[in-house]
Tab-separated table of C-alpha atoms in Angstrom:
chain	number	residue	atom	x	y	z
E	769	UNK	CA	126.781	7.594	-115.787
E	770	UNK	CA	126.844	4.419	-113.600
E	771	UNK	CA	130.405	3.546	-113.717
E	772	UNK	CA	133.534	4.413	-111.661
E	773	UNK	CA	135.493	7.020	-113.585
E	774	UNK	CA	139.032	5.592	-114.383
E	775	UNK	CA	140.582	8.898	-113.280
E	776	UNK	CA	139.416	8.163	-109.885
E	777	UNK	CA	140.153	4.385	-109.503
E	778	UNK	CA	141.818	3.051	-112.536
E	779	UNK	CA	141.203	-0.410	-114.114
E	780	UNK	CA	141.208	-3.005	-111.289
E	781	UNK	CA	143.274	-0.510	-109.489
E	782	UNK	CA	145.066	-1.311	-106.124
E	783	UNK	CA	144.372	1.461	-103.863
E	784	UNK	CA	145.269	2.586	-100.323
E	785	UNK	CA	142.002	4.114	-98.926
E	786	UNK	CA	140.283	5.024	-95.693
E	787	UNK	CA	136.881	3.867	-95.094
E	788	UNK	CA	135.286	7.275	-95.755
E	789	UNK	CA	137.269	7.671	-99.036
E	790	UNK	CA	135.924	4.226	-100.099
E	791	UNK	CA	132.461	5.428	-99.356
E	792	UNK	CA	132.862	8.430	-101.638
E	793	UNK	CA	134.278	6.345	-104.431
E	794	UNK	CA	131.332	3.734	-103.926
E	795	UNK	CA	128.855	6.450	-104.157
E	796	UNK	CA	130.349	7.620	-107.539
E	797	UNK	CA	130.367	4.183	-108.737
E	798	UNK	CA	126.826	3.633	-107.933
E	799	UNK	CA	125.682	6.625	-109.796
E	800	UNK	CA	125.345	9.258	-107.109
E	801	UNK	CA	125.164	12.703	-108.723
E	802	UNK	CA	123.969	14.814	-105.763
E	803	UNK	CA	125.405	15.332	-102.258
E	804	UNK	CA	124.181	17.778	-99.701
E	805	UNK	CA	125.657	17.823	-96.157
E	806	UNK	CA	127.259	19.639	-93.381
E	807	UNK	CA	130.673	19.057	-91.917
E	808	UNK	CA	130.710	16.918	-88.889
E	809	UNK	CA	133.509	14.634	-87.391
E	810	UNK	CA	134.216	11.875	-88.240
E	811	UNK	CA	132.253	11.748	-91.508
E	812	UNK	CA	133.650	14.894	-93.051
E	813	UNK	CA	136.096	13.206	-95.450
E	814	UNK	CA	133.150	11.838	-97.424
E	815	UNK	CA	131.918	15.367	-98.150
E	816	UNK	CA	135.412	16.629	-98.835
E	817	UNK	CA	136.112	13.845	-101.305
E	818	UNK	CA	132.686	14.271	-103.083
E	819	UNK	CA	133.090	18.118	-103.214
E	820	UNK	CA	136.076	17.316	-105.654
E	821	UNK	CA	134.940	14.201	-107.454
E	822	UNK	CA	131.212	15.028	-108.014
E	823	UNK	CA	131.916	17.852	-110.477
E	824	UNK	CA	134.198	15.506	-112.375
E	825	UNK	CA	131.156	13.379	-113.343
E	826	UNK	CA	128.788	16.265	-113.846
E	827	UNK	CA	127.426	15.904	-110.395
E	828	UNK	CA	126.449	18.498	-107.738
E	829	UNK	CA	127.791	19.085	-104.335
E	830	UNK	CA	126.108	21.387	-101.815
E	831	UNK	CA	127.202	22.396	-98.320
E	832	UNK	CA	124.012	23.197	-96.633
E	833	UNK	CA	123.369	25.463	-93.644
E	834	UNK	CA	122.651	22.555	-91.386
E	835	UNK	CA	121.695	18.820	-91.254
E	836	UNK	CA	117.895	19.439	-91.423
E	837	UNK	CA	118.342	21.349	-94.782
E	838	UNK	CA	120.757	18.715	-96.080
E	839	UNK	CA	118.371	15.926	-95.693
E	840	UNK	CA	115.651	18.056	-97.327
E	841	UNK	CA	117.928	18.845	-100.166
E	842	UNK	CA	118.643	15.072	-100.726
E	843	UNK	CA	114.942	14.425	-100.768
E	844	UNK	CA	114.233	17.183	-103.358
E	845	UNK	CA	117.136	15.816	-105.601
E	846	UNK	CA	115.926	12.311	-105.522
E	847	UNK	CA	112.304	13.370	-106.332
E	848	UNK	CA	113.946	15.249	-109.334
E	849	UNK	CA	115.284	11.878	-110.584
E	850	UNK	CA	118.888	12.007	-109.232
E	851	UNK	CA	120.567	9.401	-107.162
E	852	UNK	CA	121.436	11.368	-103.915
E	853	UNK	CA	122.980	11.047	-100.586
E	854	UNK	CA	124.043	12.744	-97.335
E	855	UNK	CA	126.543	11.830	-94.574
E	856	UNK	CA	126.891	12.681	-91.065
E	857	UNK	CA	127.522	11.508	-87.431
E	858	UNK	CA	125.405	11.263	-84.277
E	859	UNK	CA	124.241	14.818	-83.547
E	860	UNK	CA	123.603	15.432	-87.265
E	861	UNK	CA	121.812	12.111	-87.613
E	862	UNK	CA	119.446	13.256	-84.978
E	863	UNK	CA	118.688	16.483	-86.852
E	864	UNK	CA	117.895	14.456	-89.980
E	865	UNK	CA	115.428	12.241	-88.452
E	866	UNK	CA	112.277	14.250	-89.234
E	867	UNK	CA	112.935	14.363	-92.775
E	868	UNK	CA	114.189	10.805	-92.837
E	869	UNK	CA	110.715	9.952	-91.709
E	870	UNK	CA	109.283	11.854	-94.444
E	871	UNK	CA	111.518	10.017	-97.019
E	872	UNK	CA	110.299	6.796	-95.519
E	873	UNK	CA	106.537	7.644	-95.569
E	874	UNK	CA	106.646	9.222	-99.058
E	875	UNK	CA	109.052	6.512	-100.336
E	876	UNK	CA	111.730	8.600	-101.712
E	877	UNK	CA	115.003	6.669	-102.539
E	878	UNK	CA	118.128	8.132	-100.886
E	879	UNK	CA	121.140	7.090	-98.995
E	880	UNK	CA	122.240	8.348	-95.582
E	881	UNK	CA	125.576	7.678	-94.041
E	882	UNK	CA	126.062	7.678	-90.290
E	883	UNK	CA	129.544	7.334	-89.073
E	884	UNK	CA	129.027	6.695	-85.418
E	885	UNK	CA	130.974	8.453	-82.712
E	886	UNK	CA	130.771	8.589	-78.899
E	887	UNK	CA	127.616	10.122	-77.288
E	888	UNK	CA	125.110	11.265	-76.018
E	889	UNK	CA	124.854	14.964	-76.907
E	890	UNK	CA	128.160	16.165	-78.478
E	891	UNK	CA	129.925	13.123	-76.742
E	892	UNK	CA	133.276	12.298	-78.130
E	893	UNK	CA	133.694	13.505	-81.654
E	894	UNK	CA	136.900	11.592	-82.359
E	895	UNK	CA	136.137	8.472	-80.583
E	896	UNK	CA	134.215	5.411	-81.809
E	897	UNK	CA	130.802	4.110	-80.693
E	898	UNK	CA	128.205	1.746	-81.796
E	899	UNK	CA	125.214	3.521	-80.047
E	900	UNK	CA	123.129	4.586	-82.987
E	901	UNK	CA	121.830	1.178	-83.794
E	902	UNK	CA	118.256	1.655	-82.506
E	903	UNK	CA	118.295	5.221	-83.641
E	904	UNK	CA	118.806	3.874	-87.125
E	905	UNK	CA	115.919	1.777	-86.857
E	906	UNK	CA	113.470	3.836	-84.707
E	907	UNK	CA	114.866	7.384	-84.876
E	908	UNK	CA	111.910	9.070	-86.643
E	909	UNK	CA	108.248	9.155	-85.420
E	910	UNK	CA	105.768	6.643	-86.166
E	911	UNK	CA	105.938	3.296	-87.869
E	912	UNK	CA	107.907	2.962	-91.134
E	913	UNK	CA	110.340	0.378	-92.654
E	914	UNK	CA	114.097	1.192	-93.177
E	915	UNK	CA	117.102	-0.530	-94.482
E	916	UNK	CA	120.392	-0.294	-92.565
E	917	UNK	CA	123.594	-1.843	-93.777
E	918	UNK	CA	126.703	-2.184	-91.473
E	919	UNK	CA	130.083	-2.722	-93.269
E	920	UNK	CA	133.080	-3.916	-91.375
E	921	UNK	CA	136.043	-3.147	-93.692
E	922	UNK	CA	137.119	-0.543	-96.135
E	923	UNK	CA	136.481	-2.769	-99.054
E	924	UNK	CA	132.953	-3.659	-97.586
E	925	UNK	CA	132.149	0.136	-97.215
E	926	UNK	CA	132.860	0.520	-101.010
E	927	UNK	CA	130.660	-2.419	-101.885
E	928	UNK	CA	127.968	-1.661	-99.392
E	929	UNK	CA	127.614	2.016	-100.448
E	930	UNK	CA	127.132	0.788	-104.002
E	931	UNK	CA	124.494	-1.725	-102.654
E	932	UNK	CA	122.741	0.950	-100.558
E	933	UNK	CA	122.009	2.920	-103.703
E	934	UNK	CA	120.859	-0.202	-105.575
E	935	UNK	CA	118.501	-1.098	-102.621
E	936	UNK	CA	117.210	2.435	-102.332
E	937	UNK	CA	116.195	2.421	-106.079
E	938	UNK	CA	114.913	-1.132	-106.007
E	939	UNK	CA	112.736	-0.751	-102.808
E	940	UNK	CA	112.101	2.904	-103.146
E	941	UNK	CA	113.278	3.588	-99.586
E	942	UNK	CA	115.829	5.523	-97.726
E	943	UNK	CA	118.871	3.307	-96.871
E	944	UNK	CA	121.203	3.935	-93.911
E	945	UNK	CA	124.845	3.091	-94.201
E	946	UNK	CA	126.052	2.643	-90.564
E	947	UNK	CA	129.588	2.223	-89.514
E	948	UNK	CA	131.742	3.273	-86.582
E	949	UNK	CA	134.720	5.901	-86.432
E	950	UNK	CA	137.466	3.190	-86.457
E	951	UNK	CA	136.147	1.638	-89.738
E	952	UNK	CA	135.630	5.076	-91.186
E	953	UNK	CA	139.189	6.233	-90.719
E	954	UNK	CA	140.997	2.886	-90.897
E	955	UNK	CA	143.250	2.652	-93.964
E	956	UNK	CA	143.517	-0.574	-95.864
E	957	UNK	CA	144.831	-1.593	-99.232
E	958	UNK	CA	141.967	-2.858	-101.507
E	959	UNK	CA	141.493	-3.803	-105.127
E	960	UNK	CA	138.768	-1.747	-106.811
E	961	UNK	CA	137.192	-3.617	-109.772
E	962	UNK	CA	137.033	-2.387	-113.319
E	963	UNK	CA	134.233	-0.022	-114.252
E	964	UNK	CA	130.748	-1.231	-113.145
E	965	UNK	CA	128.635	-2.640	-115.809
E	966	UNK	CA	125.047	-2.314	-114.291
E	967	UNK	CA	123.194	-0.654	-111.616
E	968	UNK	CA	119.678	-0.924	-110.239
E	969	UNK	CA	117.298	1.461	-111.897
E	970	UNK	CA	114.321	3.177	-110.368
E	971	UNK	CA	110.949	1.906	-111.364
E	972	UNK	CA	109.440	4.715	-113.530
E	973	UNK	CA	105.818	5.201	-114.366
E	974	UNK	CA	104.795	3.859	-117.870
E	975	UNK	CA	101.491	3.398	-119.603
E	976	UNK	CA	98.469	5.530	-119.958
E	977	UNK	CA	98.863	8.770	-117.856
E	978	UNK	CA	95.210	8.759	-116.803
E	979	UNK	CA	95.606	5.430	-115.075
E	980	UNK	CA	98.725	6.358	-113.129
E	981	UNK	CA	98.476	6.119	-109.330
E	982	UNK	CA	101.576	7.403	-107.439
E	983	UNK	CA	101.036	4.797	-104.653
E	984	UNK	CA	99.169	2.248	-106.551
E	985	UNK	CA	99.445	-1.366	-105.294
E	986	UNK	CA	100.918	-3.784	-107.647
E	987	UNK	CA	102.685	-7.193	-107.461
E	988	UNK	CA	105.898	-6.199	-105.831
E	989	UNK	CA	104.580	-3.524	-103.439
E	990	UNK	CA	106.888	-0.963	-104.982
E	991	UNK	CA	104.947	1.894	-106.633
E	992	UNK	CA	106.282	3.429	-109.858
E	993	UNK	CA	107.548	6.924	-109.482
E	994	UNK	CA	106.772	9.741	-111.901
E	995	UNK	CA	109.787	10.937	-113.859
E	996	UNK	CA	109.820	14.722	-113.870
E	997	UNK	CA	108.465	16.044	-117.169
E	998	UNK	CA	107.032	12.697	-118.326
E	999	UNK	CA	103.496	14.124	-117.815
E	1000	UNK	CA	102.341	11.838	-115.068
E	1001	UNK	CA	100.443	13.648	-112.447
E	1002	UNK	CA	101.606	13.150	-108.879
E	1003	UNK	CA	101.279	14.603	-105.322
E	1004	UNK	CA	103.773	13.919	-102.723
E	1005	UNK	CA	103.046	14.625	-99.060
E	1006	UNK	CA	104.096	13.632	-95.563
E	1007	UNK	CA	100.503	13.320	-94.647
E	1008	UNK	CA	98.804	9.855	-94.778
E	1009	UNK	CA	97.709	9.389	-98.322
E	1010	UNK	CA	95.897	7.076	-100.573
E	1011	UNK	CA	96.895	5.434	-103.835
E	1012	UNK	CA	96.445	8.883	-105.568
E	1013	UNK	CA	98.961	10.469	-103.377
E	1014	UNK	CA	96.540	13.061	-101.909
E	1015	UNK	CA	96.025	13.395	-98.076
E	1016	UNK	CA	93.348	11.230	-96.551
E	1017	UNK	CA	92.212	10.065	-93.104
E	1018	UNK	CA	89.971	7.439	-94.476
E	1019	UNK	CA	90.689	4.425	-92.278
E	1020	UNK	CA	90.445	1.933	-95.032
E	1021	UNK	CA	92.718	3.821	-97.312
E	1022	UNK	CA	95.170	4.580	-94.725
E	1023	UNK	CA	95.407	0.946	-93.440
E	1024	UNK	CA	95.828	-0.341	-97.065
E	1025	UNK	CA	98.600	2.055	-98.063
E	1026	UNK	CA	100.530	1.716	-94.643
E	1027	UNK	CA	100.131	-2.144	-94.719
E	1028	UNK	CA	101.874	-2.150	-98.144
E	1029	UNK	CA	104.559	0.274	-96.810
E	1030	UNK	CA	105.153	-2.026	-93.835
E	1031	UNK	CA	105.346	-5.119	-95.848
E	1032	UNK	CA	107.243	-4.109	-98.917
E	1033	UNK	CA	110.716	-4.835	-97.535
E	1034	UNK	CA	109.616	-8.342	-96.446
E	1035	UNK	CA	108.867	-8.977	-100.207
E	1036	UNK	CA	112.424	-8.291	-101.022
E	1037	UNK	CA	114.413	-9.903	-98.287
E	1038	UNK	CA	116.269	-11.941	-100.730
E	1039	UNK	CA	118.124	-9.003	-102.030
E	1040	UNK	CA	118.155	-6.973	-98.697
E	1041	UNK	CA	119.329	-9.706	-96.310
E	1042	UNK	CA	123.172	-10.201	-96.042
E	1043	UNK	CA	125.192	-11.720	-93.284
E	1044	UNK	CA	128.577	-13.654	-92.591
E	1045	UNK	CA	128.768	-16.770	-90.534
E	1046	UNK	CA	132.328	-17.909	-89.454
E	1047	UNK	CA	132.743	-21.333	-87.879
E	1048	UNK	CA	129.317	-21.624	-86.530
E	1049	UNK	CA	128.554	-25.179	-87.586
E	1050	UNK	CA	129.957	-26.751	-84.412
E	1051	UNK	CA	130.167	-23.711	-82.194
E	1052	UNK	CA	129.129	-24.049	-78.502
E	1053	UNK	CA	129.154	-20.245	-78.273
E	1054	UNK	CA	128.350	-17.906	-81.120
E	1055	UNK	CA	129.504	-14.281	-81.120
E	1056	UNK	CA	127.196	-11.688	-82.741
E	1057	UNK	CA	128.903	-8.430	-83.635
E	1058	UNK	CA	129.093	-5.676	-86.184
E	1059	UNK	CA	131.795	-3.162	-87.386
E	1060	UNK	CA	135.076	-2.935	-85.566
E	1061	UNK	CA	133.816	-5.290	-82.795
E	1062	UNK	CA	133.167	-7.858	-85.516
E	1063	UNK	CA	136.811	-7.429	-86.688
E	1064	UNK	CA	138.026	-8.056	-83.164
E	1065	UNK	CA	135.563	-11.017	-82.903
E	1066	UNK	CA	137.022	-12.564	-86.028
E	1067	UNK	CA	140.428	-12.645	-84.313
E	1068	UNK	CA	138.849	-13.766	-80.962
E	1069	UNK	CA	137.265	-16.802	-82.738
E	1070	UNK	CA	140.858	-17.739	-83.877
E	1071	UNK	CA	142.247	-17.390	-80.400
E	1072	UNK	CA	139.373	-19.446	-78.984
E	1073	UNK	CA	139.784	-22.173	-81.586
E	1074	UNK	CA	143.478	-22.387	-80.951
E	1075	UNK	CA	142.611	-23.139	-77.263
E	1076	UNK	CA	140.123	-25.753	-78.138
E	1077	UNK	CA	137.093	-23.636	-77.520
E	1078	UNK	CA	134.432	-24.122	-80.234
E	1079	UNK	CA	133.377	-20.403	-80.860
E	1080	UNK	CA	131.794	-18.931	-84.001
E	1081	UNK	CA	130.840	-15.549	-85.380
E	1082	UNK	CA	127.603	-14.294	-86.836
E	1083	UNK	CA	128.014	-10.830	-88.434
E	1084	UNK	CA	124.890	-9.111	-89.609
E	1085	UNK	CA	125.856	-7.082	-92.777
E	1086	UNK	CA	122.165	-6.039	-93.222
E	1087	UNK	CA	121.362	-4.871	-89.601
E	1088	UNK	CA	117.715	-3.782	-90.385
E	1089	UNK	CA	115.500	-5.606	-91.228
E	1090	UNK	CA	117.382	-7.851	-88.781
E	1091	UNK	CA	118.476	-11.197	-90.260
E	1092	UNK	CA	116.444	-13.170	-87.589
E	1093	UNK	CA	115.946	-16.371	-89.507
E	1094	UNK	CA	119.677	-16.670	-90.465
E	1095	UNK	CA	120.698	-16.039	-86.689
E	1096	UNK	CA	118.220	-18.592	-85.364
E	1097	UNK	CA	119.668	-21.100	-87.872
E	1098	UNK	CA	123.411	-20.607	-87.133
E	1099	UNK	CA	122.693	-20.591	-83.328
E	1100	UNK	CA	120.596	-23.599	-83.297
E	1101	UNK	CA	123.038	-26.014	-81.724
E	1102	UNK	CA	124.877	-23.241	-79.651
E	1103	UNK	CA	124.610	-23.254	-75.943
E	1104	UNK	CA	125.125	-19.553	-75.482
E	1105	UNK	CA	125.586	-16.404	-77.545
E	1106	UNK	CA	127.831	-13.471	-76.763
E	1107	UNK	CA	127.232	-10.003	-78.127
E	1108	UNK	CA	130.263	-7.582	-77.890
E	1109	UNK	CA	129.299	-4.030	-78.729
E	1110	UNK	CA	130.454	-0.418	-78.114
E	1111	UNK	CA	127.252	0.725	-76.247
E	1112	UNK	CA	125.172	-0.239	-73.299
E	1113	UNK	CA	123.442	-3.206	-75.008
E	1114	UNK	CA	121.409	-2.240	-78.078
E	1115	UNK	CA	122.279	-5.224	-80.333
E	1116	UNK	CA	122.045	-7.593	-77.397
E	1117	UNK	CA	118.545	-6.670	-76.860
E	1118	UNK	CA	117.634	-7.543	-80.349
E	1119	UNK	CA	119.517	-10.832	-80.336
E	1120	UNK	CA	117.655	-11.776	-77.002
E	1121	UNK	CA	114.416	-10.925	-78.657
E	1122	UNK	CA	115.101	-13.088	-81.627
E	1123	UNK	CA	116.527	-16.207	-79.862
E	1124	UNK	CA	114.009	-16.248	-77.082
E	1125	UNK	CA	115.135	-18.448	-74.166
E	1126	UNK	CA	118.823	-19.112	-75.353
E	1127	UNK	CA	121.345	-17.624	-72.979
E	1128	UNK	CA	122.591	-14.311	-74.291
E	1129	UNK	CA	125.282	-12.399	-72.680
E	1130	UNK	CA	126.610	-8.879	-73.557
E	1131	UNK	CA	129.996	-7.463	-73.456
E	1132	UNK	CA	129.581	-3.779	-73.466
E	1133	UNK	CA	132.124	-1.038	-73.655
E	1134	UNK	CA	131.256	2.748	-74.062
E	1135	UNK	CA	134.492	4.483	-72.942
E	1136	UNK	CA	135.572	5.492	-76.374
E	1137	UNK	CA	137.957	2.642	-76.842
E	1138	UNK	CA	137.278	-0.344	-79.051
E	1139	UNK	CA	136.696	-3.895	-77.530
E	1140	UNK	CA	139.832	-6.104	-77.925
E	1141	UNK	CA	140.084	-9.677	-79.379
E	1142	UNK	CA	141.611	-10.832	-76.099
E	1143	UNK	CA	138.535	-9.382	-74.061
E	1144	UNK	CA	136.102	-11.185	-76.434
E	1145	UNK	CA	138.109	-14.312	-76.498
E	1146	UNK	CA	138.364	-14.533	-72.761
E	1147	UNK	CA	134.571	-14.118	-72.210
E	1148	UNK	CA	133.684	-16.506	-75.092
E	1149	UNK	CA	135.904	-19.149	-73.700
E	1150	UNK	CA	134.518	-18.725	-70.262
E	1151	UNK	CA	131.132	-19.079	-71.660
E	1152	UNK	CA	131.979	-22.459	-73.392
E	1153	UNK	CA	133.060	-23.828	-69.915
E	1154	UNK	CA	129.893	-22.377	-68.255
E	1155	UNK	CA	127.396	-23.470	-70.797
């Protein structure tokens, strides 16, 4: 069942929803039928909603003993052919990392939601942060590709949750949905569309069983998975493996398979990449922001423009792979870039890397408060005068 149950949303229903509630409904709409997780603020509402709604669509909800087991259960459910997800926050996201690396290396489709809160350690469980950006990209060991989506509104959480499942199935990859506590518990009125008509489907093995290779290389770089019970012999391991799925340390086989793994997302950037550019065509200063900071930056652009300062906003919706070509294009004529973020400078470092010698300034706040539009506008206006 790949549609939104009308008992949950109604036909083109107008709903007052929190971000986490929208995430749960988006998961159901995307065809998610398995959730394993462990309660942790501020993501727990996702689990609470799914514990009630999944049984209504013949799905399964399991509260596991910890976050490590939760991620393992999600991997197992996905290998069994079910669209599966988990949700957590910072400390739990740390615990999931080893198994997340396994999912990336073994190419198991799944969705992981991380509602960011203040840290490090237990930090501020009820306060927002944007300090897990680099953990989302590099959190597990070794080299591996990952898709990370960063919605900035309740409606976008709903849409990007659906897209997360589609990308997981299309690219045979774990996908992380990353948003901050403010967006998670913000309540907005949104219109949910009528029942979804189509959804991305997993590429299943077909053809002669004797010829099947679980990690065979073909045109799109995405190996077909063996549907349980279909008779295709497969072997899944976290060890380096060849096209047959069995462990190997043969340098040629390892290089061949890992090269395909590293490059497969680049072959599908046309469906992965997503961003928003606001009034960047004539901007002297371009703001780059995500999540609640991007919401504040949108208002800041309005304030700057009202004062005659030419300021624009570039908002990555797909954070990883980073939309570097788009960022270079929209900042081509800008004299400076401002990066407001609720951390010590993680997004700023990536923007500096992408833009090379262009002046990039960070506006960093890690007190547990959100950055305000006035703060962003004041610094952006000053930069237009300095540049």
